[in-house]
C-alpha positions as a Markdown table, in Angstrom:
| # | Residue | x | y | z |
|---|---|---|---|---|
| 1 | Met | 0.1 | -0.1 | -0.1 |
| 2 | His | 1.4 | 3.4 | -1.0 |
| 3 | Val | 1.6 | 5.9 | 1.9 |
| 4 | Pro | 2.5 | 9.6 | 1.1 |
| 5 | Ala | 6.0 | 10.6 | 2.3 |
| 6 | Ser | 4.5 | 13.4 | 4.3 |
| 7 | Val | 2.7 | 10.9 | 6.6 |
| 8 | Pro | 4.4 | 10.8 | 10.0 |
| 9 | Pro | 6.1 | 7.3 | 10.7 |
| 10 | Ala | 3.5 | 6.2 | 13.3 |
| 11 | Arg | 0.7 | 7.2 | 10.9 |
| 12 | Lys | 2.5 | 5.1 | 8.2 |
| 13 | Ala | 2.4 | 2.1 | 10.4 |
| 14 | Ala | -1.3 | 2.7 | 11.3 |
| 15 | Leu | -2.4 | 2.7 | 7.4 |
| 16 | Ala | -0.2 | -0.2 | 6.8 |
| 17 | Phe | -1.9 | -2.1 | 9.6 |
| 18 | Ile | -5.4 | -1.0 | 8.4 |
| 19 | Phe | -4.5 | -2.6 | 4.9 |
| 20 | Val | -3.1 | -5.7 | 6.6 |
| 21 | Thr | -6.1 | -5.9 | 8.9 |
| 22 | Val | -8.5 | -5.9 | 5.9 |
| 23 | Leu | -6.2 | -8.3 | 3.9 |
| 24 | Leu | -6.1 | -10.8 | 6.7 |
| 25 | Asp | -9.7 | -10.6 | 7.5 |
| 26 | Ile | -10.7 | -11.2 | 3.8 |
| 27 | Leu | -8.1 | -14.0 | 3.5 |
| 28 | Ala | -9.5 | -15.7 | 6.6 |
| 29 | Phe | -13.1 | -15.5 | 5.1 |
| 30 | Gly | -11.9 | -16.6 | 1.6 |
| 31 | Ile | -10.1 | -19.7 | 3.3 |
| 32 | Ile | -13.4 | -21.0 | 4.5 |
| 33 | Ile | -15.4 | -20.3 | 1.4 |
| 34 | Pro | -14.7 | -23.7 | -0.3 |
| 35 | Val | -15.0 | -25.8 | 2.8 |
| 36 | Leu | -17.9 | -24.3 | 5.0 |
| 37 | Pro | -20.6 | -25.8 | 2.7 |
| 38 | Arg | -18.8 | -29.3 | 3.0 |
| 39 | Leu | -18.6 | -29.0 | 6.7 |
| 40 | Ile | -22.3 | -28.1 | 6.9 |
| 41 | Lys | -23.0 | -31.3 | 4.7 |
| 42 | Glu | -20.8 | -33.3 | 7.0 |
| 43 | Ile | -22.4 | -32.1 | 10.2 |
| 44 | Ala | -25.9 | -32.7 | 8.5 |
| 45 | Gly | -25.0 | -36.5 | 8.0 |
| 46 | Gly | -24.3 | -36.1 | 4.3 |
| 47 | Asp | -27.8 | -35.1 | 3.2 |
| 48 | Met | -27.6 | -32.6 | 0.3 |
| 49 | Ile | -31.1 | -31.2 | 0.8 |
| 50 | Ser | -30.6 | -30.7 | 4.5 |
| 51 | Ala | -27.2 | -29.0 | 4.0 |
| 52 | Ala | -28.7 | -26.6 | 1.4 |
| 53 | His | -31.4 | -25.6 | 3.9 |
| 54 | Trp | -28.8 | -25.0 | 6.5 |
| 55 | Val | -26.5 | -23.0 | 4.3 |
| 56 | Gly | -29.4 | -20.7 | 3.5 |
| 57 | Val | -30.2 | -20.4 | 7.2 |
| 58 | Ile | -26.7 | -19.8 | 8.3 |
| 59 | Ala | -26.1 | -17.1 | 5.5 |
| 60 | Thr | -29.3 | -15.3 | 6.4 |
| 61 | Val | -28.6 | -15.4 | 10.1 |
| 62 | Phe | -25.2 | -13.8 | 9.5 |
| 63 | Ala | -26.7 | -11.0 | 7.4 |
| 64 | Val | -29.4 | -10.1 | 9.9 |
| 65 | Val | -27.0 | -10.0 | 12.8 |
| 66 | Gln | -24.7 | -7.8 | 10.9 |
| 67 | Phe | -27.6 | -5.6 | 9.8 |
| 68 | Phe | -28.5 | -4.8 | 13.5 |
| 69 | Cys | -25.0 | -4.8 | 14.8 |
| 70 | Asn | -23.0 | -2.8 | 12.3 |
| 71 | Pro | -24.8 | 0.6 | 13.3 |
| 72 | Ile | -23.9 | -0.2 | 17.0 |
| 73 | Gln | -20.3 | -0.9 | 16.1 |
| 74 | Gly | -20.1 | 2.4 | 14.1 |
| 75 | Ala | -21.6 | 4.3 | 16.9 |
| 76 | Leu | -19.2 | 2.8 | 19.4 |
| 77 | Ser | -16.2 | 3.7 | 17.4 |
| 78 | Asp | -17.5 | 7.3 | 17.2 |
| 79 | Arg | -17.9 | 7.2 | 21.0 |
| 80 | Phe | -14.8 | 5.3 | 22.2 |
| 81 | Gly | -12.5 | 5.4 | 19.2 |
| 82 | Arg | -11.6 | 3.1 | 16.1 |
| 83 | Arg | -8.9 | 1.1 | 17.7 |
| 84 | Pro | -11.0 | -0.8 | 20.4 |
| 85 | Val | -13.6 | -1.6 | 17.8 |
| 86 | Ile | -11.2 | -3.0 | 15.3 |
| 87 | Leu | -9.2 | -5.1 | 17.9 |
| 88 | Leu | -12.6 | -6.4 | 19.2 |
| 89 | Ser | -13.5 | -7.4 | 15.6 |
| 90 | Asn | -10.3 | -9.3 | 15.3 |
| 91 | Leu | -10.7 | -11.0 | 18.5 |
| 92 | Gly | -14.2 | -11.9 | 17.8 |
| 93 | Leu | -13.4 | -13.4 | 14.3 |
| 94 | Gly | -10.5 | -15.6 | 15.9 |
| 95 | Leu | -12.8 | -17.0 | 18.5 |
| 96 | Asp | -15.6 | -17.6 | 15.9 |
| 97 | Phe | -13.3 | -19.6 | 13.6 |
| 98 | Ile | -12.1 | -21.7 | 16.5 |
| 99 | Leu | -15.7 | -22.5 | 17.5 |
| 100 | Met | -16.4 | -23.5 | 13.9 |
| 101 | Ala | -13.4 | -25.8 | 13.9 |
| 102 | Val | -14.6 | -27.7 | 16.8 |
| 103 | Val | -18.5 | -27.7 | 16.7 |
| 104 | Gln | -20.2 | -31.0 | 16.1 |
| 105 | Thr | -23.8 | -29.7 | 15.6 |
| 106 | Leu | -25.6 | -27.4 | 13.3 |
| 107 | Pro | -27.0 | -25.1 | 16.0 |
| 108 | Trp | -23.6 | -24.5 | 17.4 |
| 109 | Leu | -22.4 | -23.7 | 13.9 |
| 110 | Val | -25.3 | -21.0 | 13.7 |
| 111 | Ile | -24.1 | -19.5 | 17.1 |
| 112 | Ala | -20.6 | -19.2 | 15.7 |
| 113 | Arg | -22.0 | -17.2 | 12.8 |
| 114 | Val | -23.9 | -15.0 | 15.2 |
| 115 | Leu | -20.8 | -14.3 | 17.1 |
| 116 | Ser | -19.0 | -13.4 | 13.8 |
| 117 | Gly | -21.9 | -11.2 | 12.6 |
| 118 | Met | -21.8 | -9.3 | 16.0 |
| 119 | Thr | -18.0 | -8.5 | 15.8 |
| 120 | Ser | -17.2 | -8.4 | 12.1 |
| 121 | Ala | -16.8 | -4.6 | 12.1 |
| 122 | Ser | -13.2 | -4.4 | 10.7 |
| 123 | Phe | -14.0 | -3.4 | 7.2 |
| 124 | Ser | -16.5 | -0.6 | 8.1 |
| 125 | Thr | -14.4 | 0.7 | 11.0 |
| 126 | Ala | -11.3 | 0.5 | 8.7 |
| 127 | Asn | -13.0 | 2.9 | 6.3 |
| 128 | Ala | -14.0 | 5.3 | 9.1 |
| 129 | Tyr | -10.2 | 5.0 | 10.2 |
| 130 | Leu | -9.0 | 6.0 | 6.8 |
| 131 | Ala | -11.5 | 8.8 | 6.6 |
| 132 | Asp | -9.9 | 10.1 | 10.0 |
| 133 | Val | -6.2 | 10.1 | 8.8 |
| 134 | Thr | -6.5 | 10.7 | 4.9 |
| 135 | Ala | -7.0 | 14.1 | 3.3 |
| 136 | Pro | -10.3 | 14.1 | 1.4 |
| 137 | Glu | -8.7 | 14.6 | -2.0 |
| 138 | Lys | -6.8 | 11.2 | -1.5 |
| 139 | Arg | -9.6 | 9.0 | 0.2 |
| 140 | Ala | -10.6 | 7.4 | -3.0 |
| 141 | Ala | -7.1 | 6.1 | -3.7 |
| 142 | Ala | -7.0 | 4.9 | 0.0 |
| 143 | Phe | -10.3 | 3.2 | -0.3 |
| 144 | Gly | -9.1 | 1.7 | -3.5 |
| 145 | Ala | -6.1 | 0.2 | -1.7 |
| 146 | Leu | -8.6 | -1.5 | 0.7 |
| 147 | Gly | -10.3 | -2.9 | -2.4 |
| 148 | Ala | -7.0 | -4.3 | -3.5 |
| 149 | Ala | -6.6 | -6.1 | -0.3 |
| 150 | Phe | -10.0 | -7.6 | -0.9 |
| 151 | Gly | -9.0 | -8.8 | -4.3 |
| 152 | Ile | -5.8 | -10.4 | -3.0 |
| 153 | Gly | -7.4 | -12.1 | -0.2 |
| 154 | Phe | -10.1 | -13.3 | -2.6 |
| 155 | Val | -7.5 | -14.8 | -4.8 |
| 156 | Leu | -5.4 | -16.4 | -2.3 |
| 157 | Gly | -8.1 | -17.5 | 0.3 |
| 158 | Pro | -10.2 | -19.9 | -1.6 |
| 159 | Ala | -7.3 | -21.6 | -3.3 |
| 160 | Leu | -5.5 | -22.0 | 0.1 |
| 161 | Gly | -8.7 | -23.1 | 1.8 |
| 162 | Gly | -9.4 | -25.8 | -0.9 |
| 163 | Thr | -6.0 | -27.2 | -0.6 |
| 164 | Leu | -6.0 | -27.4 | 3.1 |
| 165 | Gly | -9.7 | -28.8 | 3.1 |
| 166 | Asp | -8.3 | -31.7 | 1.1 |
| 167 | Ile | -6.0 | -32.6 | 4.0 |
| 168 | Asp | -8.5 | -32.0 | 6.8 |
| 169 | Leu | -11.9 | -30.4 | 6.5 |
| 170 | Arg | -11.4 | -28.3 | 9.7 |
| 171 | Leu | -7.7 | -27.3 | 9.1 |
| 172 | Pro | -8.8 | -24.1 | 7.1 |
| 173 | Phe | -10.8 | -23.0 | 10.0 |
| 174 | Trp | -7.7 | -23.4 | 12.4 |
| 175 | Leu | -5.6 | -21.4 | 10.0 |
| 176 | Ala | -8.2 | -18.6 | 9.7 |
| 177 | Ala | -8.6 | -18.3 | 13.6 |
| 178 | Gly | -4.7 | -18.0 | 13.7 |
| 179 | Leu | -4.6 | -15.2 | 11.2 |
| 180 | Ala | -7.4 | -13.3 | 13.0 |
| 181 | Leu | -5.8 | -13.7 | 16.4 |
| 182 | Ala | -2.3 | -12.8 | 15.2 |
| 183 | Asn | -3.8 | -9.6 | 13.7 |
| 184 | Phe | -5.4 | -8.8 | 17.0 |
| 185 | Cys | -2.0 | -9.3 | 18.8 |
| 186 | Tyr | -0.3 | -7.1 | 16.1 |
| 187 | Gly | -2.9 | -4.4 | 16.3 |
| 188 | Tyr | -2.8 | -4.4 | 20.1 |
| 189 | Phe | 0.8 | -3.3 | 20.1 |
| 190 | Val | 1.0 | -1.4 | 16.8 |
| 191 | Leu | -2.2 | 0.4 | 16.0 |
| 192 | Pro | -2.6 | 4.0 | 17.3 |
| 193 | Glu | -6.1 | 5.6 | 17.7 |
| 194 | Ser | -7.1 | 7.7 | 14.7 |
| 195 | Leu | -10.0 | 9.6 | 16.4 |
| 196 | Pro | -8.8 | 12.1 | 19.2 |
| 197 | Val | -10.8 | 12.4 | 22.3 |
| 198 | Glu | -12.1 | 15.9 | 21.3 |
| 199 | Arg | -13.6 | 14.8 | 18.0 |
| 200 | Arg | -15.5 | 11.9 | 19.6 |
| 201 | Thr | -19.1 | 12.0 | 20.2 |
| 202 | Thr | -19.8 | 12.7 | 23.9 |
| 203 | Thr | -22.6 | 10.2 | 24.4 |
| 204 | Phe | -23.6 | 6.9 | 23.1 |
| 205 | Asp | -27.1 | 7.3 | 21.6 |
| 206 | Trp | -29.0 | 4.1 | 21.3 |
| 207 | Arg | -31.7 | 5.8 | 19.1 |
| 208 | Arg | -29.0 | 6.3 | 16.4 |
| 209 | Ala | -27.2 | 3.0 | 17.1 |
| 210 | Asn | -29.7 | 0.9 | 15.3 |
| 211 | Pro | -30.5 | 0.5 | 11.6 |
| 212 | Leu | -33.4 | 2.9 | 11.5 |
| 213 | Gly | -31.4 | 5.5 | 13.5 |
| 214 | Ala | -28.6 | 5.1 | 11.0 |
| 215 | Leu | -30.8 | 5.7 | 8.1 |
| 216 | Leu | -32.1 | 8.9 | 9.8 |
| 217 | Leu | -28.5 | 9.9 | 10.1 |
| 218 | Leu | -28.1 | 9.6 | 6.3 |
| 219 | Arg | -31.2 | 11.6 | 5.7 |
| 220 | Arg | -29.7 | 14.6 | 7.3 |
| 221 | Tyr | -27.3 | 14.8 | 4.3 |
| 222 | Pro | -29.4 | 14.6 | 1.1 |
| 223 | Gln | -26.6 | 13.8 | -1.2 |
| 224 | Val | -25.2 | 11.1 | 1.1 |
| 225 | Tyr | -28.8 | 9.6 | 1.4 |
| 226 | Ala | -29.1 | 9.3 | -2.2 |
| 227 | Leu | -25.7 | 7.8 | -2.6 |
| 228 | Ala | -26.5 | 5.4 | 0.2 |
| 229 | Val | -29.3 | 4.2 | -2.1 |
| 230 | Val | -26.5 | 3.6 | -4.8 |
| 231 | Val | -24.5 | 1.7 | -2.4 |
| 232 | Phe | -27.4 | -0.6 | -1.6 |
| 233 | Leu | -28.5 | -1.2 | -5.2 |
| 234 | Ser | -24.7 | -2.0 | -6.0 |
| 235 | Gln | -24.5 | -4.4 | -3.1 |
| 236 | Leu | -27.7 | -6.0 | -3.9 |
| 237 | Ala | -26.5 | -6.5 | -7.6 |
| 238 | His | -23.2 | -8.0 | -6.3 |
| 239 | Tyr | -25.0 | -10.9 | -4.6 |
| 240 | Val | -25.8 | -12.6 | -7.9 |
| 241 | Leu | -22.1 | -13.5 | -8.0 |
| 242 | Asn | -22.2 | -14.9 | -4.4 |
| 243 | Thr | -25.3 | -17.0 | -4.7 |
| 244 | Thr | -25.8 | -17.9 | -8.4 |
| 245 | Phe | -22.5 | -17.8 | -10.3 |
| 246 | Val | -21.4 | -21.4 | -9.4 |
| 247 | Leu | -24.8 | -22.9 | -10.1 |
| 248 | Tyr | -25.1 | -20.9 | -13.4 |
| 249 | Ala | -21.6 | -21.9 | -14.6 |
| 250 | Asp | -22.4 | -25.5 | -13.9 |
| 251 | Tyr | -25.7 | -25.5 | -15.6 |
| 252 | Arg | -25.0 | -23.4 | -18.6 |
| 253 | Tyr | -21.2 | -24.0 | -19.2 |
| 254 | Asp | -20.8 | -27.5 | -17.5 |
| 255 | Trp | -18.0 | -26.2 | -15.3 |
| 256 | Gly | -16.6 | -28.1 | -12.5 |
| 257 | Pro | -14.9 | -26.8 | -9.3 |
| 258 | Gln | -11.4 | -26.5 | -10.9 |
| 259 | Ala | -12.8 | -24.3 | -13.8 |
| 260 | Val | -14.9 | -22.2 | -11.2 |
| 261 | Gly | -11.8 | -21.8 | -9.0 |
| 262 | Phe | -9.7 | -20.6 | -11.8 |
| 263 | Thr | -12.2 | -18.2 | -12.9 |
| 264 | Leu | -12.7 | -16.8 | -9.4 |
| 265 | Gly | -8.8 | -16.3 | -9.3 |
| 266 | Phe | -9.0 | -14.4 | -12.5 |
| 267 | Val | -11.9 | -12.2 | -10.9 |
| 268 | Gly | -9.7 | -11.5 | -8.0 |
| 269 | Val | -6.6 | -10.6 | -10.2 |
| 270 | Cys | -8.8 | -8.2 | -12.3 |
| 271 | Asn | -10.2 | -6.6 | -9.3 |
| 272 | Gly | -6.8 | -6.2 | -7.6 |
| 273 | Ile | -5.5 | -4.5 | -10.6 |
| 274 | Val | -8.4 | -2.1 | -10.9 |
| 275 | Gln | -8.3 | -1.2 | -7.2 |
| 276 | Ala | -4.5 | -0.8 | -6.8 |
| 277 | Leu | -3.5 | 0.7 | -10.0 |
| 278 | Leu | -6.5 | 2.3 | -11.7 |
| 279 | Val | -9.0 | 3.8 | -9.1 |
| 280 | Gly | -6.7 | 6.5 | -7.9 |
| 281 | Arg | -5.7 | 7.5 | -11.4 |
| 282 | Ile | -9.2 | 7.5 | -12.8 |
| 283 | Val | -10.5 | 9.7 | -9.9 |
| 284 | Arg | -7.7 | 12.1 | -10.1 |
| 285 | Arg | -8.2 | 12.4 | -13.9 |
| 286 | Phe | -12.0 | 12.4 | -14.1 |
| 287 | Gly | -13.2 | 13.2 | -10.6 |
| 288 | Glu | -15.3 | 11.0 | -8.1 |
| 289 | Arg | -18.6 | 11.9 | -9.8 |
| 290 | Arg | -17.6 | 10.5 | -13.3 |
| 291 | Ala | -15.9 | 7.6 | -11.7 |
| 292 | Ile | -19.1 | 6.6 | -10.1 |
| 293 | Tyr | -21.0 | 6.9 | -13.4 |
| 294 | Ala | -18.4 | 4.9 | -15.4 |
| 295 | Gly | -18.2 | 2.1 | -12.8 |
| 296 | Leu | -21.9 | 1.5 | -12.7 |
| 297 | Ala | -22.1 | 1.7 | -16.5 |
| 298 | Phe | -19.3 | -0.9 | -16.8 |
| 299 | Gly | -20.9 | -3.2 | -14.2 |
| 300 | Ala | -24.4 | -3.0 | -15.8 |
| 301 | Leu | -22.6 | -3.9 | -19.0 |
| 302 | Gly | -20.6 | -6.7 | -17.6 |
| 303 | Phe | -23.8 | -8.4 | -15.9 |
| 304 | Ala | -25.8 | -8.1 | -19.1 |
| 305 | Trp | -23.0 | -9.8 | -21.0 |
| 306 | Gln | -22.7 | -12.6 | -18.5 |
| 307 | Gly | -26.4 | -13.0 | -18.7 |
| 308 | Ile | -26.3 | -13.5 | -22.5 |
| 309 | Ala | -23.0 | -15.1 | -23.0 |
| 310 | Ala | -23.7 | -18.5 | -24.7 |
| 311 | Thr | -20.2 | -20.1 | -24.0 |
| 312 | Gly | -17.9 | -20.1 | -20.9 |
| 313 | Leu | -15.0 | -18.5 | -23.0 |
| 314 | Ala | -17.3 | -15.7 | -24.1 |
| 315 | Ser | -18.4 | -15.3 | -20.4 |
| 316 | Leu | -14.8 | -14.4 | -19.3 |
| 317 | Ile | -15.1 | -11.1 | -21.1 |
| 318 | Ala | -17.6 | -10.0 | -18.5 |
| 319 | Ile | -15.0 | -10.2 | -15.8 |
| 320 | Pro | -12.7 | -7.1 | -16.7 |
| 321 | Leu | -15.9 | -5.2 | -17.2 |
| 322 | Leu | -17.2 | -6.1 | -13.8 |
| 323 | Ala | -13.7 | -5.3 | -12.4 |
| 324 | Leu | -14.0 | -1.7 | -13.7 |
| 325 | Trp | -17.3 | -1.5 | -11.8 |
| 326 | Gly | -15.0 | -1.5 | -8.8 |
| 327 | Cys | -14.3 | 2.3 | -9.4 |
| 328 | Thr | -17.9 | 2.9 | -8.0 |
| 329 | Gly | -17.2 | 1.9 | -4.4 |
| 330 | Pro | -14.1 | 3.8 | -3.5 |
| 331 | Ala | -15.3 | 7.0 | -5.5 |
| 332 | Thr | -18.7 | 6.8 | -3.5 |
| 333 | Gln | -17.0 | 6.3 | -0.3 |
| 334 | Ala | -14.7 | 9.2 | -0.9 |
| 335 | Leu | -17.6 | 11.3 | -1.9 |
| 336 | Val | -19.9 | 10.5 | 1.1 |
| 337 | Thr | -17.2 | 11.0 | 3.7 |
| 338 | Arg | -16.6 | 14.5 | 2.6 |
| 339 | Gln | -20.2 | 15.3 | 3.3 |
| 340 | Val | -20.3 | 14.1 | 7.0 |
| 341 | Asp | -19.0 | 15.5 | 10.2 |
| 342 | Pro | -15.7 | 13.8 | 11.4 |
| 343 | Ser | -17.4 | 12.9 | 14.7 |
| 344 | Glu | -20.1 | 10.8 | 12.7 |
| 345 | Gln | -17.8 | 8.9 | 10.3 |
| 346 | Gly | -18.1 | 5.7 | 12.4 |
| 347 | Arg | -21.8 | 5.8 | 12.3 |
| 348 | Leu | -21.9 | 6.6 | 8.6 |
| 349 | Gln | -19.8 | 3.5 | 7.8 |
| 350 | Gly | -21.9 | 1.4 | 10.2 |
| 351 | Ala | -25.0 | 2.8 | 8.2 |
| 352 | Leu | -23.6 | 1.9 | 4.9 |
| 353 | Ala | -22.5 | -1.5 | 6.3 |
| 354 | Gly | -26.0 | -2.0 | 7.5 |
| 355 | Leu | -27.2 | -1.5 | 4.0 |
| 356 | Thr | -24.7 | -4.1 | 2.7 |
| 357 | Ser | -26.1 | -6.5 | 5.3 |
| 358 | Leu | -29.8 | -5.7 | 4.2 |
| 359 | Ala | -28.7 | -6.5 | 0.7 |
| 360 | Gly | -27.3 | -9.8 | 2.0 |
| 361 | Ile | -30.7 | -10.7 | 3.5 |
| 362 | Ile | -32.6 | -9.9 | 0.3 |
| 363 | Gly | -30.0 | -11.0 | -2.4 |
| 364 | Pro | -29.6 | -14.7 | -1.9 |
| 365 | Gly | -33.3 | -15.5 | -2.1 |
| 366 | Leu | -34.0 | -13.1 | -4.9 |
| 367 | Tyr | -31.3 | -14.5 | -7.3 |
| 368 | Thr | -31.7 | -18.1 | -6.3 |
| 369 | Gln | -35.4 | -17.9 | -7.1 |
| 370 | Val | -35.0 | -16.0 | -10.3 |
| 371 | Phe | -32.4 | -18.6 | -11.4 |
| 372 | Ala | -34.6 | -21.6 | -10.5 |
| 373 | Trp | -37.5 | -20.1 | -12.3 |
| 374 | Ser | -35.5 | -19.2 | -15.4 |
| 375 | Ile | -34.4 | -22.9 | -15.9 |
| 376 | Asp | -37.8 | -24.4 | -15.0 |
| 377 | Lys | -39.3 | -26.4 | -17.8 |
| 378 | Asp | -42.6 | -24.7 | -17.3 |
| 379 | Ala | -41.1 | -21.2 | -17.6 |
| 380 | Pro | -42.7 | -19.1 | -20.4 |
| 381 | Trp | -39.0 | -18.9 | -21.8 |
| 382 | His | -35.8 | -20.5 | -21.2 |
| 383 | Leu | -33.2 | -17.8 | -20.0 |
| 384 | Pro | -30.6 | -19.2 | -17.5 |
| 385 | Gly | -28.9 | -15.7 | -17.3 |
| 386 | Ala | -32.0 | -14.0 | -16.1 |
| 387 | Ala | -30.6 | -13.5 | -12.6 |
| 388 | Phe | -27.6 | -11.4 | -14.1 |
| 389 | Leu | -29.9 | -9.4 | -16.1 |
| 390 | Val | -31.8 | -8.5 | -13.0 |
| 391 | Ala | -28.5 | -7.3 | -11.6 |
| 392 | Ala | -27.7 | -5.2 | -14.7 |
| 393 | Val | -31.1 | -3.5 | -14.3 |
| 394 | Leu | -30.3 | -2.7 | -10.7 |
| 395 | Leu | -27.0 | -1.0 | -11.5 |
| 396 | Leu | -28.8 | 1.1 | -14.2 |
| 397 | Val | -31.2 | 2.2 | -11.5 |
| 398 | Ala | -28.3 | 2.9 | -9.3 |
| 399 | Leu | -26.5 | 5.0 | -12.2 |
| 400 | Ala | -29.7 | 7.1 | -12.6 |
| 401 | Val | -29.8 | 7.7 | -8.8 |
| 402 | Ala | -26.2 | 8.7 | -8.9 |
| 403 | Trp | -26.7 | 11.1 | -11.8 |
| 404 | Lys | -29.6 | 12.7 | -10.0 |
| 405 | Ala | -27.7 | 13.0 | -6.6 |
| 406 | Thr | -24.5 | 14.2 | -7.9 |
| 407 | His | -25.2 | 16.3 | -11.2 |
| 408 | Pro | -24.0 | 19.7 | -10.3 |
| 409 | Ala | -27.3 | 21.5 | -10.7 |
| 410 | Asp | -29.1 | 18.8 | -8.6 |
| 411 | Ala | -26.4 | 18.7 | -5.9 |
| 412 | Ala | -26.3 | 22.3 | -5.4 |
| 413 | Ala | -30.1 | 22.4 | -5.0 |
| 414 | Ala | -29.9 | 19.5 | -2.5 |
| 415 | Ala | -27.2 | 21.5 | -0.5 |
| 416 | Thr | -29.4 | 24.5 | -0.4 |
| 417 | Asp | -32.3 | 22.5 | 0.8 |
| 418 | Ala | -30.1 | 21.0 | 3.6 |
| 419 | Ala | -28.8 | 24.4 | 4.8 |
| 420 | Arg | -32.4 | 25.6 | 5.3 |
| 421 | Pro | -33.6 | 25.7 | 9.0 |
């Protein structure tokens, strides 16, 4: 991660730690991606139908817990500082992975994911940390660096987890726990606080430390509220990849696990290149507003292409297009953080993370049902890529909202309305 030369040494160490924190967290999550469904199936006695049911239950429980807890974590970081919340997140993830490594029943596995959902605040709090210590004009590049960490972890994690899972199904969970706990120890001794006491909120307000209260915070800033809609629609579109891609590739292209694994690796490489090398340059050259527009347009085109691609080789063209969609997230984060008071950055990030969790509650059921309907022999037409076309439409709607919110004339009018008593 590039750190400007003018940044003091202690601050350089803090920025590097935030990058490593996100990298290790994503790596830890990536490690368990290939083995968690197999572990659920093993605990379920090998029954595939029961395993599928529990996979859905566990994913939904995790998203629901995150939806309610992310705003609380954000408010806590505004009141008590970023450092304790990040450390608590690392410790909670470590304990969660240990619990998953030893549990023998499915209810205990659900409890483990509840623990993870309650404490997995590292990514949103890391965003608030970067907003604390980075100049506004450099935030898009800093958020892009976090996106690069995500890409690296997504490339390495599943490959490493699949290899270790062939040795022992629970070994990846022990490694993930070790990474999270090592990160906690490193942060305990290295990570400085980014939010001075004088910039913290004076009280912890439960009315705002909940999903509805967080949305009320967003409504105080009209442009931020509109961009939060963009974040939600973008995240909702993204869940088509998490929930449907493997099934779709198997059904339409007859891809096995190895082909899917290589494809996911290619996705991670493309995302890493865009986030690490292109986001900062694009934002500096064209500005945050145009970067958001271009990212959403490329994402919609990529999903539409994926939905109509007749062959697996042709479908690979969608991956670089979807990687360029990655410009939207950092540019949006940079734009919204400039609109919100420093004392409310934690709650802002908690609110945005809550919207991501809400998308995680809605997305899996939406796309799996659309996919199942699109391949049903009784459907009015056979359209296996329908779920990806739905995601493309969502991004086009997000593009329209972003245009309305950030177009100079509309943005000026919103700012005037917000300034009125």
